[in-house]
Coordinates of C-alpha atoms in Angstrom, one line a residue:
Chain A
M1 CA -5.1 14.9 36.6
A2 CA -1.8 13.6 34.9
D3 CA 0.1 15.6 32.5
K4 CA 1.7 13.2 30.7
R5 CA 4.1 15.1 28.5
M6 CA 7.9 13.8 28.2
T7 CA 10.6 13.8 26.0
A8 CA 11.3 11.2 22.9
E9 CA 14.2 9.9 25.2
D10 CA 12.0 9.5 27.7
A11 CA 9.7 7.2 26.2
V12 CA 12.3 5.1 24.6
A13 CA 14.2 4.9 27.8
T14 CA 11.3 2.5 29.0
L15 CA 12.2 0.2 26.3
T16 CA 14.1 -3.0 27.0
D17 CA 15.6 -5.5 24.4
G18 CA 13.7 -7.3 22.4
M19 CA 10.3 -5.7 22.7
T20 CA 7.4 -5.5 20.5
V21 CA 7.2 -2.4 18.9
G22 CA 4.6 -0.6 17.1
I23 CA 5.0 2.3 14.9
G24 CA 1.8 3.9 13.2
G25 CA 1.8 6.0 10.0
W26 CA 1.4 4.5 6.5
G27 CA 4.9 4.1 4.3
S28 CA 6.2 7.5 4.1
R29 CA 3.2 9.3 5.9
R30 CA 2.9 10.8 9.0
K31 CA 5.3 8.2 10.9
P32 CA 6.9 9.3 14.1
M33 CA 10.1 10.0 13.0
A34 CA 11.3 12.1 15.8
I35 CA 10.7 8.6 18.2
V36 CA 12.8 6.7 15.3
R37 CA 15.7 8.9 15.3
A38 CA 15.5 8.6 19.4
M39 CA 15.5 4.9 19.4
L40 CA 18.2 4.9 16.9
R41 CA 20.5 7.1 19.4
S42 CA 19.6 4.6 22.5
P43 CA 21.4 1.6 22.7
I44 CA 18.1 -0.5 22.6
T45 CA 18.6 -3.5 20.3
N46 CA 16.9 -6.9 19.0
L47 CA 13.3 -5.1 18.7
H48 CA 10.2 -6.7 17.0
I49 CA 8.7 -3.8 15.1
V50 CA 5.3 -4.2 13.4
S51 CA 4.9 -1.3 11.0
Y52 CA 2.9 -0.6 7.6
G53 CA 6.8 0.0 7.0
G54 CA 8.0 3.1 5.3
P55 CA 11.5 4.9 6.5
D56 CA 11.4 3.8 10.2
V57 CA 11.6 0.4 9.2
G58 CA 14.5 1.2 6.7
L59 CA 16.5 3.3 9.5
L60 CA 16.3 0.9 12.4
A61 CA 17.3 -2.0 9.9
A62 CA 20.1 -0.1 9.0
A63 CA 21.0 0.5 12.1
G64 CA 20.9 -2.9 12.7
K65 CA 17.8 -2.6 15.7
I66 CA 15.4 -5.3 14.5
G67 CA 15.4 -8.7 15.7
K68 CA 12.4 -9.3 14.0
L69 CA 9.7 -7.3 11.9
T70 CA 6.0 -7.9 10.9
Y71 CA 5.1 -6.2 8.0
G72 CA 2.4 -5.8 5.2
F73 CA 4.8 -3.7 3.1
V74 CA 7.8 -1.2 3.2
S75 CA 8.0 1.8 0.8
L76 CA 8.6 4.9 0.4
D77 CA 5.1 5.6 -1.4
S78 CA 6.8 8.1 -4.2
I79 CA 10.0 5.8 -4.4
A80 CA 8.4 2.3 -4.4
L81 CA 11.1 0.5 -2.9
E82 CA 12.6 1.7 0.7
P83 CA 16.4 1.3 0.1
H84 CA 17.7 0.1 3.2
F85 CA 14.8 -2.6 3.8
R86 CA 15.6 -3.8 0.4
A87 CA 19.2 -4.4 1.3
A88 CA 18.4 -5.5 4.6
R89 CA 15.9 -8.4 2.8
Q90 CA 18.7 -9.5 0.0
A91 CA 21.6 -9.8 2.8
C92 CA 19.2 -11.7 5.2
S93 CA 20.1 -9.5 7.9
I94 CA 16.7 -9.2 10.1
P95 CA 16.4 -12.6 11.9
Q96 CA 12.9 -12.9 11.9
L97 CA 10.1 -11.8 9.2
V98 CA 6.6 -11.8 9.7
E99 CA 5.1 -10.5 6.1
L100 CA 1.3 -10.4 5.7
D101 CA -1.3 -8.8 3.7
E102 CA -2.0 -5.6 4.7
G103 CA -5.4 -6.4 5.8
M104 CA -4.4 -9.2 8.0
L105 CA -1.9 -6.7 9.8
Q106 CA -5.0 -4.8 10.7
W107 CA -6.6 -7.6 11.8
G108 CA -4.1 -8.3 14.3
L109 CA -3.5 -5.3 15.7
Y110 CA -7.7 -5.4 16.0
A111 CA -7.7 -8.9 17.9
A112 CA -5.0 -7.5 20.2
S113 CA -7.2 -4.4 20.7
L114 CA -10.8 -6.4 21.4
R115 CA -8.3 -9.1 23.7
L116 CA -9.1 -11.8 21.0
P117 CA -7.0 -14.3 20.4
F118 CA -7.5 -14.2 16.8
L119 CA -9.9 -12.9 14.3
P120 CA -11.4 -14.8 11.6
T121 CA -10.8 -13.4 7.8
R122 CA -10.3 -14.8 4.1
A123 CA -7.2 -12.7 3.4
G124 CA -4.3 -15.0 3.3
L125 CA -6.3 -18.1 2.0
G126 CA -4.5 -19.5 -0.8
S127 CA -1.8 -17.1 -0.8
D128 CA 2.1 -17.7 -0.1
V129 CA 1.5 -15.5 3.1
M130 CA 0.3 -19.0 4.6
R131 CA 3.5 -20.7 3.5
I132 CA 5.6 -18.6 5.0
N133 CA 4.0 -18.0 8.2
P134 CA 3.4 -21.4 9.2
H135 CA 2.6 -20.4 12.6
I136 CA -0.8 -19.0 11.3
K137 CA -3.8 -21.2 11.9
T138 CA -7.0 -21.9 9.9
V139 CA -10.3 -21.9 11.3
V140 CA -13.5 -23.6 10.2
S141 CA -16.9 -21.4 10.9
P142 CA -19.2 -23.3 13.4
Y143 CA -22.3 -22.8 11.4
P144 CA -23.8 -24.3 8.4
D145 CA -21.7 -22.6 6.0
G146 CA -18.9 -24.5 7.3
E147 CA -16.3 -22.4 5.6
Q148 CA -12.6 -22.3 6.4
F149 CA -10.8 -18.6 7.7
V150 CA -7.6 -17.5 8.5
A151 CA -7.5 -17.3 11.9
M152 CA -5.3 -14.2 12.0
P153 CA -3.6 -14.2 15.6
A154 CA -3.4 -10.8 17.7
I155 CA -0.3 -8.8 17.5
T156 CA 0.0 -7.5 21.0
L157 CA 2.4 -4.8 21.5
D158 CA 4.8 -3.8 24.5
A159 CA 4.9 -0.5 23.1
A160 CA 3.1 2.0 20.2
F161 CA 4.0 5.0 19.2
V162 CA 1.9 7.0 16.8
H163 CA 2.5 10.8 15.5
L164 CA -0.5 13.0 15.4
N165 CA -1.3 16.6 14.5
R166 CA -2.2 17.7 18.3
A167 CA -2.7 16.7 21.4
D168 CA -3.2 18.1 24.9
A169 CA -1.1 17.3 27.8
R170 CA -3.3 14.7 29.2
G171 CA -3.3 12.4 26.1
N172 CA -6.2 13.7 23.9
A173 CA -4.9 13.5 20.3
Q174 CA -5.9 14.6 17.1
Y175 CA -5.5 14.0 13.3
L176 CA -6.0 16.7 11.1
G177 CA -4.9 15.3 7.9
P178 CA -7.1 12.7 5.6
D179 CA -6.2 9.8 7.3
L180 CA -6.0 8.3 10.8
Y181 CA -4.1 4.9 9.1
F182 CA -4.2 2.3 11.7
D183 CA -2.9 4.6 14.5
D184 CA -6.0 4.0 17.3
L185 CA -5.1 0.3 17.1
F186 CA -1.6 0.5 17.4
L187 CA -2.5 2.2 20.7
N188 CA -5.2 0.0 21.4
A189 CA -3.0 -2.9 20.6
C190 CA -0.7 -2.0 23.5
A191 CA -1.1 -3.1 27.0
P192 CA -1.0 0.4 29.3
G193 CA 2.2 1.6 29.9
R194 CA 3.9 2.4 27.2
R195 CA 1.6 4.1 24.7
F196 CA 2.8 7.3 23.2
V197 CA 1.9 10.0 21.0
S198 CA 4.5 12.6 19.7
C199 CA 2.6 15.5 18.0
E200 CA 3.3 18.8 16.2
R201 CA 2.2 20.8 18.9
V202 CA 0.7 20.8 22.4
I203 CA -2.4 22.5 22.7
A204 CA -4.8 23.6 25.9
T205 CA -7.9 21.1 26.0
E206 CA -10.2 23.8 25.4
D207 CA -8.4 24.2 22.2
L208 CA -8.8 20.8 20.6
L209 CA -11.9 21.7 18.4
K210 CA -10.7 25.0 17.1
E211 CA -8.4 23.4 14.0
G212 CA -10.8 20.6 13.6
S213 CA -14.1 18.7 14.0
I214 CA -15.3 16.0 16.6
H215 CA -14.6 13.3 14.3
T216 CA -11.0 14.4 14.8
L217 CA -10.6 13.1 18.2
K218 CA -10.2 9.6 17.7
V219 CA -7.6 9.1 20.3
N220 CA -8.5 9.7 23.6
R221 CA -6.5 10.0 27.0
S222 CA -7.4 6.4 27.8
M223 CA -5.1 4.9 25.0
V224 CA -2.0 7.4 26.1
D225 CA 0.6 7.3 28.5
G226 CA 3.0 10.0 26.9
V227 CA 2.8 12.9 25.0
I228 CA 5.7 14.3 23.0
E229 CA 5.7 17.4 21.9
S230 CA 7.8 17.0 18.4
P231 CA 7.5 19.8 15.9
N232 CA 8.4 18.5 12.5
G233 CA 8.7 15.2 14.2
A234 CA 7.2 13.2 11.5
H235 CA 9.8 14.7 8.7
F236 CA 10.6 13.9 6.1
T237 CA 7.5 11.7 6.2
T238 CA 3.9 13.3 5.3
C239 CA 2.2 15.4 8.3
E240 CA -1.0 16.8 6.4
P241 CA -1.8 19.6 6.9
D242 CA 0.9 20.9 8.9
Y243 CA 3.6 19.6 6.1
G244 CA 3.6 17.4 2.9
R245 CA 6.7 14.9 2.3
D246 CA 10.1 16.2 1.7
E247 CA 10.2 14.9 -1.4
A248 CA 13.5 16.1 -2.1
F249 CA 15.3 15.1 1.4
Q250 CA 13.7 11.6 0.9
R251 CA 15.3 11.3 -2.9
D252 CA 18.6 12.2 -0.9
Y253 CA 17.9 9.6 1.6
A254 CA 17.4 7.0 -1.3
K255 CA 20.4 8.0 -2.8
A256 CA 22.6 8.0 0.1
A257 CA 20.8 4.4 1.2
A258 CA 22.0 3.3 -1.9
D259 CA 25.7 2.8 -1.1
P260 CA 27.7 2.8 2.2
V261 CA 29.9 5.9 1.7
G262 CA 26.7 8.2 0.8
W263 CA 25.0 6.7 3.7
S264 CA 27.9 7.0 5.9
A265 CA 28.3 10.7 4.8
F266 CA 24.3 11.0 5.3
V267 CA 24.7 9.9 9.0
D268 CA 27.1 12.2 9.7
K269 CA 25.4 15.1 8.6
Y270 CA 21.6 14.4 9.8
L271 CA 22.0 11.7 12.5
S272 CA 25.1 11.4 14.5
G273 CA 23.4 14.5 16.5
S274 CA 20.1 15.4 18.5
E275 CA 17.0 16.1 17.3
A276 CA 17.6 19.6 17.7
D277 CA 20.8 19.0 15.3
Y278 CA 18.5 17.0 12.9
Q279 CA 15.9 19.5 12.9
K280 CA 18.9 22.4 11.8
A281 CA 20.4 20.4 9.6
V282 CA 17.1 20.3 7.5
A283 CA 16.1 23.3 7.8
R284 CA 16.5 24.6 4.3
Chain B
M1 CA -2.4 22.6 -28.2
S2 CA 1.2 20.5 -29.4
E3 CA 1.3 18.4 -32.3
T4 CA 0.6 15.3 -30.6
D5 CA -2.8 16.4 -29.5
S6 CA -4.3 15.6 -32.5
G7 CA -2.2 12.9 -33.8
P8 CA -2.8 9.1 -33.9
A9 CA -3.3 6.9 -30.8
T10 CA -0.1 5.7 -29.3
L11 CA 0.2 2.6 -27.7
D12 CA 0.4 3.9 -24.3
E13 CA -3.2 5.5 -25.0
I14 CA -4.1 1.8 -26.6
C15 CA -3.5 0.5 -23.1
V16 CA -4.9 3.0 -21.2
V17 CA -8.1 2.5 -23.3
A18 CA -7.5 -1.5 -23.0
C19 CA -7.3 -1.1 -19.0
A20 CA -10.1 0.8 -19.0
E21 CA -12.6 -1.6 -20.9
T22 CA -11.7 -4.1 -17.6
W23 CA -14.2 -1.8 -15.6
R24 CA -17.3 -1.9 -18.2
G25 CA -20.4 -3.3 -16.7
D26 CA -18.9 -3.0 -13.3
G27 CA -22.1 -0.2 -11.9
E28 CA -21.4 1.5 -8.8
I29 CA -18.1 -0.1 -7.0
F30 CA -14.7 1.8 -6.2
A31 CA -12.7 1.3 -9.4
S32 CA -9.2 1.4 -8.1
G33 CA -6.3 1.7 -10.3
M34 CA -2.7 1.4 -8.4
G35 CA -0.2 3.6 -10.7
P36 CA -0.5 6.3 -13.1
V37 CA -2.0 4.0 -16.4
P38 CA -4.4 2.5 -14.1
M39 CA -5.4 5.5 -12.3
I40 CA -6.2 7.3 -15.8
A41 CA -8.0 4.1 -17.1
A42 CA -10.6 3.7 -14.2
R43 CA -10.8 7.2 -14.6
L44 CA -11.5 7.6 -18.5
A45 CA -13.9 4.9 -17.8
R46 CA -16.1 6.5 -15.6
A47 CA -16.1 9.4 -18.0
S48 CA -16.7 7.3 -21.2
F49 CA -19.3 4.6 -20.7
E50 CA -19.3 3.4 -16.9
P51 CA -21.0 6.7 -15.4
D52 CA -21.3 5.5 -11.8
L53 CA -17.9 4.1 -10.7
L54 CA -16.5 5.3 -7.4
I55 CA -12.8 7.0 -8.2
S56 CA -10.4 8.0 -5.4
D57 CA -7.5 10.4 -5.5
G58 CA -5.2 7.8 -4.6
E59 CA -5.2 9.4 -1.0
A60 CA -8.3 9.6 0.8
Y61 CA -11.2 10.9 -1.3
F62 CA -13.7 9.8 -3.4
V63 CA -13.6 12.9 -6.3
A64 CA -16.7 13.4 -8.5
N65 CA -14.8 15.2 -11.1
D66 CA -12.3 14.6 -13.8
L67 CA -9.7 15.0 -12.1
R68 CA -6.3 14.7 -13.9
V69 CA -3.3 12.7 -12.5
G70 CA -1.5 14.4 -10.0
G71 CA -4.3 16.9 -9.7
G72 CA -4.3 19.3 -6.6
P73 CA -6.7 19.8 -3.6
D74 CA -8.0 22.5 -5.2
E75 CA -9.0 20.4 -8.3
K76 CA -11.1 18.1 -6.5
L77 CA -14.7 17.8 -6.3
V78 CA -14.7 15.6 -3.4
E79 CA -17.7 13.1 -2.9
G80 CA -16.7 10.8 -0.2
W81 CA -14.2 9.5 2.2
I82 CA -12.3 6.7 1.5
P83 CA -9.4 6.2 4.2
F84 CA -7.3 3.1 4.3
R85 CA -9.5 1.4 6.9
Q86 CA -12.7 2.0 4.6
V87 CA -10.6 0.6 1.4
F88 CA -10.1 -2.6 3.5
D89 CA -14.0 -2.6 4.7
T90 CA -15.1 -1.8 1.2
L91 CA -12.6 -4.7 -0.3
A92 CA -14.1 -7.2 2.2
G93 CA -17.6 -6.0 1.4
G94 CA -16.7 -6.8 -2.4
R95 CA -17.8 -3.6 -3.6
R96 CA -14.0 -3.0 -5.7
H97 CA -12.3 -4.0 -8.5
V98 CA -8.4 -3.4 -8.7
M99 CA -5.9 -2.9 -10.9
M100 CA -2.7 -3.8 -9.5
G101 CA 1.1 -4.1 -10.8
A102 CA 2.5 -7.9 -11.4
S103 CA 6.4 -8.5 -11.1
Q104 CA 5.6 -12.0 -12.0
I105 CA 2.5 -13.7 -13.4
D106 CA 1.6 -17.2 -13.9
R107 CA -0.8 -19.1 -16.3
F108 CA -3.9 -19.1 -13.8
G109 CA -3.5 -15.2 -12.7
N110 CA -1.4 -16.0 -9.8
E111 CA 1.0 -12.6 -9.0
N112 CA 4.0 -11.8 -7.4
I113 CA 5.0 -8.3 -6.3
A114 CA 6.4 -9.7 -3.0
C115 CA 10.2 -10.5 -4.0
I116 CA 12.2 -12.1 -6.9
G117 CA 13.8 -15.5 -6.1
P118 CA 12.8 -17.5 -2.8
W119 CA 11.3 -15.7 0.0
E120 CA 13.8 -16.7 2.5
K121 CA 16.4 -15.2 0.7
P122 CA 15.6 -12.9 -1.8
K123 CA 17.7 -12.1 -5.0
A124 CA 15.6 -8.8 -5.1
Q125 CA 13.2 -7.7 -2.4
L126 CA 10.2 -5.7 -4.0
L127 CA 7.1 -4.7 -2.1
G128 CA 6.3 -7.3 -0.1
M129 CA 2.4 -9.0 -0.1
R130 CA 0.7 -5.3 0.1
G131 CA -3.0 -5.7 -0.4
G132 CA -2.7 -8.8 -3.0
P133 CA -4.2 -11.9 -0.8
G134 CA -6.9 -10.1 0.6
N135 CA -8.1 -8.3 -3.0
T136 CA -7.8 -11.2 -5.1
I137 CA -9.7 -13.6 -2.4
N138 CA -12.7 -11.0 -2.1
H139 CA -13.7 -9.1 -5.4
A140 CA -12.3 -8.4 -9.2
T141 CA -8.6 -8.0 -9.9
S142 CA -6.8 -7.0 -12.9
F143 CA -3.3 -6.3 -14.0
W144 CA -1.4 -3.7 -15.5
I145 CA 2.1 -4.9 -16.8
P146 CA 4.0 -2.4 -19.0
S147 CA 7.0 -4.5 -20.1
Q148 CA 5.6 -8.2 -20.9
T149 CA 8.4 -10.6 -21.3
K150 CA 9.3 -14.0 -20.2
R151 CA 10.9 -13.0 -16.9
V152 CA 7.2 -11.4 -16.1
F153 CA 4.9 -14.4 -17.7
V154 CA 6.4 -17.0 -16.0
P155 CA 5.8 -20.7 -15.5
A156 CA 5.7 -20.5 -11.7
V157 CA 5.7 -17.2 -9.7
D158 CA 8.5 -17.4 -6.8
V159 CA 6.0 -16.0 -4.1
V160 CA 2.0 -15.9 -4.5
S161 CA 0.9 -12.7 -3.2
G162 CA -2.4 -12.2 -5.6
V163 CA -4.2 -15.4 -5.7
G164 CA -4.8 -17.3 -9.1
Y165 CA -7.5 -19.6 -10.5
D166 CA -6.1 -22.8 -9.4
R167 CA -5.2 -22.2 -5.8
A168 CA -8.9 -20.3 -5.4
A169 CA -10.4 -23.8 -6.8
T170 CA -9.4 -25.5 -3.5
L171 CA -10.7 -23.0 -1.8
G172 CA -14.6 -23.8 -1.3
P173 CA -17.7 -22.4 -2.9
W174 CA -17.8 -18.9 -1.3
V175 CA -14.6 -18.3 -2.8
A176 CA -15.1 -19.9 -6.3
A177 CA -18.4 -17.8 -6.2
H178 CA -16.3 -14.3 -5.8
H179 CA -12.8 -14.7 -7.1
E180 CA -11.8 -13.2 -10.6
I181 CA -9.0 -12.3 -12.1
R182 CA -10.8 -10.4 -14.8
R183 CA -7.8 -9.3 -17.3
V184 CA -4.4 -8.6 -17.7
I185 CA -3.4 -5.8 -19.7
T186 CA 0.6 -5.5 -21.1
N187 CA 2.0 -3.4 -23.7
M188 CA 1.7 -6.6 -26.0
G189 CA -1.8 -7.4 -25.7
V190 CA -5.0 -8.2 -23.5
Y191 CA -5.6 -11.5 -21.9
D192 CA -8.2 -13.2 -19.8
F193 CA -8.9 -16.5 -18.6
E194 CA -12.3 -17.3 -19.9
T195 CA -11.0 -21.0 -20.8
P196 CA -12.6 -24.3 -19.5
D197 CA -9.7 -24.4 -16.5
H198 CA -9.2 -20.8 -16.0
S199 CA -6.0 -21.0 -18.1
M200 CA -4.7 -17.6 -19.5
R201 CA -5.8 -16.7 -22.9
L202 CA -4.8 -14.3 -25.2
R203 CA -8.0 -11.8 -25.8
S204 CA -6.4 -9.2 -28.5
R205 CA -3.1 -8.1 -29.4
H206 CA -2.1 -4.7 -29.5
P207 CA -2.0 -3.3 -33.2
G208 CA 1.2 -3.6 -35.0
V209 CA 2.1 -6.9 -32.5
S210 CA 2.2 -10.3 -33.6
V211 CA 1.1 -13.5 -31.9
D212 CA 4.4 -14.6 -32.6
E213 CA 6.0 -11.9 -30.8
I214 CA 3.2 -12.3 -27.9
V215 CA 4.6 -16.4 -27.4
G216 CA 7.9 -15.1 -27.7
A217 CA 7.7 -13.0 -24.6
T218 CA 5.4 -15.5 -22.4
G219 CA 6.9 -18.4 -20.2
F220 CA 4.2 -20.5 -20.2
E221 CA 1.8 -22.2 -22.7
L222 CA -0.8 -19.7 -23.6
V223 CA -4.6 -20.2 -24.9
I224 CA -4.8 -18.9 -28.4
P225 CA -8.0 -19.0 -30.2
A226 CA -8.1 -19.3 -33.8
S227 CA -8.3 -16.2 -34.4
V228 CA -6.9 -13.4 -32.6
P229 CA -8.5 -9.7 -33.0
E230 CA -6.8 -6.1 -32.7
T231 CA -7.2 -4.6 -29.5
R232 CA -9.5 -1.7 -30.3
L233 CA -8.1 1.7 -30.7
P234 CA -9.3 4.8 -28.8
T235 CA -12.1 7.0 -30.1
G236 CA -11.6 10.8 -30.4
E237 CA -13.1 11.5 -27.6
E238 CA -11.3 9.0 -25.4
L239 CA -8.1 10.2 -27.0
R240 CA -9.3 13.9 -25.7
L241 CA -10.0 12.8 -22.3
I242 CA -6.5 11.1 -22.0
R243 CA -4.7 13.8 -23.6
A244 CA -6.3 17.1 -22.3
V245 CA -8.4 16.1 -19.1
F246 CA -6.9 13.3 -17.4
D247 CA -2.9 13.4 -18.2
P248 CA -1.8 16.6 -19.9
N249 CA 1.5 16.5 -18.7
G250 CA 2.0 12.6 -19.9
V251 CA 2.8 10.8 -16.9
R252 CA 1.7 7.6 -18.5
K253 CA 4.6 7.6 -20.6
G254 CA 6.7 7.2 -18.1
E255 CA 5.8 3.8 -17.4
F256 CA 6.9 2.5 -20.8
R257 CA 10.5 1.8 -21.6
S258 CA 11.6 3.6 -24.6

């Protein structure tokens, strides 16, 4: 049986420029930040990022690594507006944007996970989502209601990264917090080969039910190609119940992001070395 | 208890009660409030006159007790689970009435929280579409605007996130039957769309605010009835609930520009 453990660098090394990469979590909640930091250290570029965006999108945008972004929002939750994303949007520095309703994004991932070309939904009808995304078409019900729906196209991923609380070496993974968000859909929307789970701790299979009920095992090993043990790997976003958001650090991040000098100092202090260097710098 | 705890109702409390009133009659649905004032309002509505409402903690739980805003895990009496996926299912099923913010709104209730200026080159990026399109097309939506000005009440929004009545009217009978922008509450008054063409109407003005002041802070033609009532004052019990139970730390006051 396969031992799928690897490093964040191994996982990121499977990416090539221009790939469509899904990132799990929600806003500033349980984001695979150690993976994002590995992306920042790699030469990879021109990525199509698909995300319920938080600092993952902000950091990758600030580093100029996003060629295309598919999103429903980008926010730090306790700080409403993501400063790097805001700056990137206002400077028009992200070449291609697909802005969706939150539910449309879910539907696109779900369609991909079911191997359907689209799923019908009412979300988007009448809004400017349809104006700014002329590639999204509508479909008419073949039944007597004859209603028109948005035909939300599948968002098929080349790679997917999520951060969960626990996993075994084979890729069975567990969330212990209150919400899985759409992490299973990100994994299922991706063809086998580049589906990665980072986790707080790799544990033995027989220990999977020690900390949570069967309902916490929503990610099974057929959905996962690589397991990255990454303690504090969601920092500075939430990873309940292991840790909450580092609000003080997030405030520093947002403040630093607001001006180039501050940001350059922030990068020097936190983002210029390895993940181990980062963890050392943020331990306080 | 400090002196304000027994003092007369202040503007923030009048607004909380006006927001709570939007859920009156809703029954057993998810009363979802985005931000402090709508959250306090939803909780107040359940505690005061709409006891079957479902209230979330803003994360992933339905709570059965009267929870203060920012209340910790130990304070929650959990009665259900409402992770984001369930929120999406609930809203598509129509068992929800949400109160959201609006950076811009027009006379038919089209709402923008995405960005200011052209979407292709925004002057100011805001949150993005978020759930506006799906919320407004599926169930009742109300809006809370803490600072009404002509830059917020605009002739036309820059980007349509939440769908207003003029656009909904083009989308067929199902949408016509389920789309509802119920109320808009601001620091100046309460508005609805109960007019023949569903254009915005002044429903009440908050105490001390004149119709002229409201018109001066509105960038479109507002329907103004011959007689405009004053927004009702909170009852003593509502004031007690707001001050002592739901928001003892005065989080709500942070939404108002001093």
